[in-house]
Tab-separated table of C-alpha atoms in Angstrom:
chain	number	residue	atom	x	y	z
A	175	UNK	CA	0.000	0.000	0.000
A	176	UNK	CA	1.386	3.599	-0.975
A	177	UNK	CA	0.898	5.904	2.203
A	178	UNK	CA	1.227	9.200	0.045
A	179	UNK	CA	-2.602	9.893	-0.596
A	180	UNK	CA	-3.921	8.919	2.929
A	181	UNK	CA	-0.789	11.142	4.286
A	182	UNK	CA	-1.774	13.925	1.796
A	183	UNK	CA	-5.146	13.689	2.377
A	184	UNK	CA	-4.646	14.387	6.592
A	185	UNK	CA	-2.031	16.440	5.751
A	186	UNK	CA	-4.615	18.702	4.210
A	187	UNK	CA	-7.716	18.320	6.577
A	188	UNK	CA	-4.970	19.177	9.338
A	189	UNK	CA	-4.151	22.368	7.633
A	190	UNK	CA	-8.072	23.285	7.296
A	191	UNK	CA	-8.587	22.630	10.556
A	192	UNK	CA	-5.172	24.615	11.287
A	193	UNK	CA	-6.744	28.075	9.474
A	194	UNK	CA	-9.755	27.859	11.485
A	195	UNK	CA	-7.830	27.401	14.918
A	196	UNK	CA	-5.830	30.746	13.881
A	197	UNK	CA	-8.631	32.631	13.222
A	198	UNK	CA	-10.932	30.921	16.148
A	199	UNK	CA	-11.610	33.615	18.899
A	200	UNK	CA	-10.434	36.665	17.224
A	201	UNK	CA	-13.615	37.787	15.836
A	202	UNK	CA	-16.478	38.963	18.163
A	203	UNK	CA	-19.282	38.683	15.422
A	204	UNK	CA	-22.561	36.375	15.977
A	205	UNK	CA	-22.507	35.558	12.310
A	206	UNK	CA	-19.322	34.390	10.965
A	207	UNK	CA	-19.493	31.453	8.837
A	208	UNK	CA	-18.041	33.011	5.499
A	209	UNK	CA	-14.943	34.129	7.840
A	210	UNK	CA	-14.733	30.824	9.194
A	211	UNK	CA	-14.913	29.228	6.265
A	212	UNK	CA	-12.463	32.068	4.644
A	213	UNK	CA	-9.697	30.740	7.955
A	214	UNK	CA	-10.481	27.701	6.717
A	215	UNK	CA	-9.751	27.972	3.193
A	216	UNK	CA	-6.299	30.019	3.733
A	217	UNK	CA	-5.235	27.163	5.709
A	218	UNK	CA	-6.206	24.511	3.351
A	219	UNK	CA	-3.893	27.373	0.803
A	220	UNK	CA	-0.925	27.661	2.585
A	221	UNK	CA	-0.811	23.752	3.781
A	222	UNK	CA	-1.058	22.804	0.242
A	223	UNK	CA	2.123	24.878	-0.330
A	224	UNK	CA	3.881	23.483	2.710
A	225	UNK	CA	3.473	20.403	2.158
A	226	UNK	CA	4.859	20.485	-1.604
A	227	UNK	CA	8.096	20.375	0.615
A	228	UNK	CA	7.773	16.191	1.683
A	229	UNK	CA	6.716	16.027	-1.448
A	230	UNK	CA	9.908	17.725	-3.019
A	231	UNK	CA	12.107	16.169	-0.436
A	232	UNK	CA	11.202	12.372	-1.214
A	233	UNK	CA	11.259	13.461	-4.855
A	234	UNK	CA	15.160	14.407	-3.706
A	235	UNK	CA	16.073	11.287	-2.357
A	236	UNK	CA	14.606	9.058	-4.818
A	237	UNK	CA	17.089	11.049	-7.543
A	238	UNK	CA	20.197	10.469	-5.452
A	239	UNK	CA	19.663	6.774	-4.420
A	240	UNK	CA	21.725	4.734	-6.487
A	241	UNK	CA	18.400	1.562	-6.461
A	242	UNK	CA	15.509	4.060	-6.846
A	243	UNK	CA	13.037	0.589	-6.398
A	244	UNK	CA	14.562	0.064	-3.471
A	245	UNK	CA	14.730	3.658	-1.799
A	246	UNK	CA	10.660	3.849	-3.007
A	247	UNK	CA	10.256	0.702	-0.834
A	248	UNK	CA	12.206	2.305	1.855
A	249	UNK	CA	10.245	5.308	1.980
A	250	UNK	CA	6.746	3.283	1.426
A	251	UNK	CA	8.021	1.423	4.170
A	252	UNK	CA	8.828	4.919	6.516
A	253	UNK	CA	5.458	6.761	4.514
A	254	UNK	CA	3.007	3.537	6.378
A	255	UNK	CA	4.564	4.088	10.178
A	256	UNK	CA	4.347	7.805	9.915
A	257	UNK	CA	0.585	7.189	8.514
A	258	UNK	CA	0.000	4.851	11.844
A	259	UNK	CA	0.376	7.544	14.644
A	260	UNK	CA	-0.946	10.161	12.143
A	261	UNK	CA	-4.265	7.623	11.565
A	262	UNK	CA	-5.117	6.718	15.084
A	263	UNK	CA	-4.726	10.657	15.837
A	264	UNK	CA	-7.329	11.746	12.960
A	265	UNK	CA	-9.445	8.608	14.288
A	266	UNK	CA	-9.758	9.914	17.894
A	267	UNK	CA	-10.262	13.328	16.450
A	268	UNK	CA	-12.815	12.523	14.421
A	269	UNK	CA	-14.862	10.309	17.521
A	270	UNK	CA	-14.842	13.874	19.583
A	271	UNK	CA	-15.861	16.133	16.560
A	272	UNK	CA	-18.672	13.228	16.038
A	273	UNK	CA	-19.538	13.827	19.673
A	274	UNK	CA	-19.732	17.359	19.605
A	275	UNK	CA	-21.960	17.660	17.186
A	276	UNK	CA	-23.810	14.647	18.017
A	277	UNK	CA	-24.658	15.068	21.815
A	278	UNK	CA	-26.923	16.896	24.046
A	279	UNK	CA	-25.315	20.646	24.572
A	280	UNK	CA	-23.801	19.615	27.971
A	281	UNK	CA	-22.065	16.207	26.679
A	282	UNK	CA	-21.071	18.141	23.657
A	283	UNK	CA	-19.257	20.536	25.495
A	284	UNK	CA	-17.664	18.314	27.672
A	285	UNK	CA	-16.323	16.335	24.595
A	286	UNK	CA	-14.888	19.432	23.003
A	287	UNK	CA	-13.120	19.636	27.008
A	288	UNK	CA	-12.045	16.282	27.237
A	289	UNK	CA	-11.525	15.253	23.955
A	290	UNK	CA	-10.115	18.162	21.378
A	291	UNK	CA	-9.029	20.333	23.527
A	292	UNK	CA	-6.106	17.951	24.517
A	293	UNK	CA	-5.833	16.527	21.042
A	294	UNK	CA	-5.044	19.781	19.840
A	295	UNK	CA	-2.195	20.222	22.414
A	296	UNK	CA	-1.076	16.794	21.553
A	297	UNK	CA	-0.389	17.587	17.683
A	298	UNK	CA	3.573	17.724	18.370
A	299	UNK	CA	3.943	14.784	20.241
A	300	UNK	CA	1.577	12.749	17.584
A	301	UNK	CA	4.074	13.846	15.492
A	302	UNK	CA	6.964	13.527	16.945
A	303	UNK	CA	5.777	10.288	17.265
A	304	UNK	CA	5.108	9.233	13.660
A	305	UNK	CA	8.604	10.713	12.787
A	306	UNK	CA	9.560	7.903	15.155
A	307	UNK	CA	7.308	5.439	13.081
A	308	UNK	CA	8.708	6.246	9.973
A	309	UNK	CA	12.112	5.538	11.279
A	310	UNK	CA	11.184	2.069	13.310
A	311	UNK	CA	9.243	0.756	10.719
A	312	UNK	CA	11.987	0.364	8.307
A	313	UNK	CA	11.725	3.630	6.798
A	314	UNK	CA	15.294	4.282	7.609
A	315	UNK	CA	17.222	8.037	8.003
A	316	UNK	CA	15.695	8.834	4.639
A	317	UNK	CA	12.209	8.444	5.821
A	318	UNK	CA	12.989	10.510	9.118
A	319	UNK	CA	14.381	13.193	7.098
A	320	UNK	CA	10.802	13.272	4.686
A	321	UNK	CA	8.703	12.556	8.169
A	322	UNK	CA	10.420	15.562	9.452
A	323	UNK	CA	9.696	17.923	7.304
A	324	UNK	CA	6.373	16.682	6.351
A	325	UNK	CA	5.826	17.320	10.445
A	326	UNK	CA	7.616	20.518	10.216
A	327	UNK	CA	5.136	21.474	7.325
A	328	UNK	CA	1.794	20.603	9.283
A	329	UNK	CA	3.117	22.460	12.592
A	330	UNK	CA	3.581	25.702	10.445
A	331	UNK	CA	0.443	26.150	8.815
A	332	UNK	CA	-1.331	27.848	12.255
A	333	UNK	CA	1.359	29.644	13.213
A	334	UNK	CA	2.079	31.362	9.572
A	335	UNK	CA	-1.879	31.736	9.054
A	336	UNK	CA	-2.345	33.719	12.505
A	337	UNK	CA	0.771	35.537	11.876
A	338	UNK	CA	-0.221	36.519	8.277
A	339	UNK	CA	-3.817	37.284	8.578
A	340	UNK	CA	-4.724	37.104	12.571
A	341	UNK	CA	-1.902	38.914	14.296
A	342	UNK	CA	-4.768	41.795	15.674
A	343	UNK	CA	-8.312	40.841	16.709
A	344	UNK	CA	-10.603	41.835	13.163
């Protein structure tokens, strides 16, 4: 099994969902679904850039390995136990956001306490931790080197999309 589209595909909800935590809490408006969904969309933007990077770094190594079958298998190899951490994260995400939305107000709330709020925190260590899959599950230094800038990618979509468009409450 290639990991690349499952990996893209989080990679990219992640970044979504990384726009909207930016611009969450900055805007005092009732109504604010077209700005939400604007966060959301210059998330999705700039992770799609960012994450060209993995993309241009596995591209890299498979041009300098002398057996590019075998480096592909490497990195397949490294691409499946990043995808493992990364896949039981976006499961247990997914349980809380079904939750939330749908539960009684008061059990809804206290998912979004229990459940996403520490997910959220967790993001680093998740990957941190799939960094460490792609290297123990045969991936090799090669596949560290792609997991860690495919982890340094998804940490910097928030960070760039507050700084660029939510650095002062609208």
């Amino acid at each position: 099994m290639n990991p690349v589209l499952p990996l893209a595909a989080l990679g990219l909800v992640d970044a979504a969902f990384s726009g909207f935590r930016a611009y969450a809490g900055r805007d005092a408006r009732i109504r604010k679904h077209r700005a939400v969904l604007r966060a959301s969309l210059r998330g999705l933007a700039v992770g799609a850039v960012l994450l060209l990077a993995p993309a241009l770094t596995a591209g890299a190594v498979l041009l300098l390995a002398e057996d590019t079958d075998r480096a592909y298998g490497v990195l397949a190899d490294g691409g499946t136990g990043f995808l493992v951490p990364i896949g039981a994260y976006a499961l247990a995400v997914g349980l809380s956001l079904a939750a939330y939305f749908a539960l009684p107000y008061r059990a809804s709330t206290l998912s979004m306490v229990v459940g996403l709020g520490p997910l959220t925190l967790a993001r680093p260590l998740v990957v941190a931790g799939a960094c460490a899959g792609a290297l123990v599950a045969g991936g090799g230094w090669t596949s560290l080197l792609v997991g860690v800038v495919a982890g340094a990618a998804v940490l910097c979509v928030e960070p760039y999309v507050h700084r660029r468009w939510y650095a002062f409450p609208v």
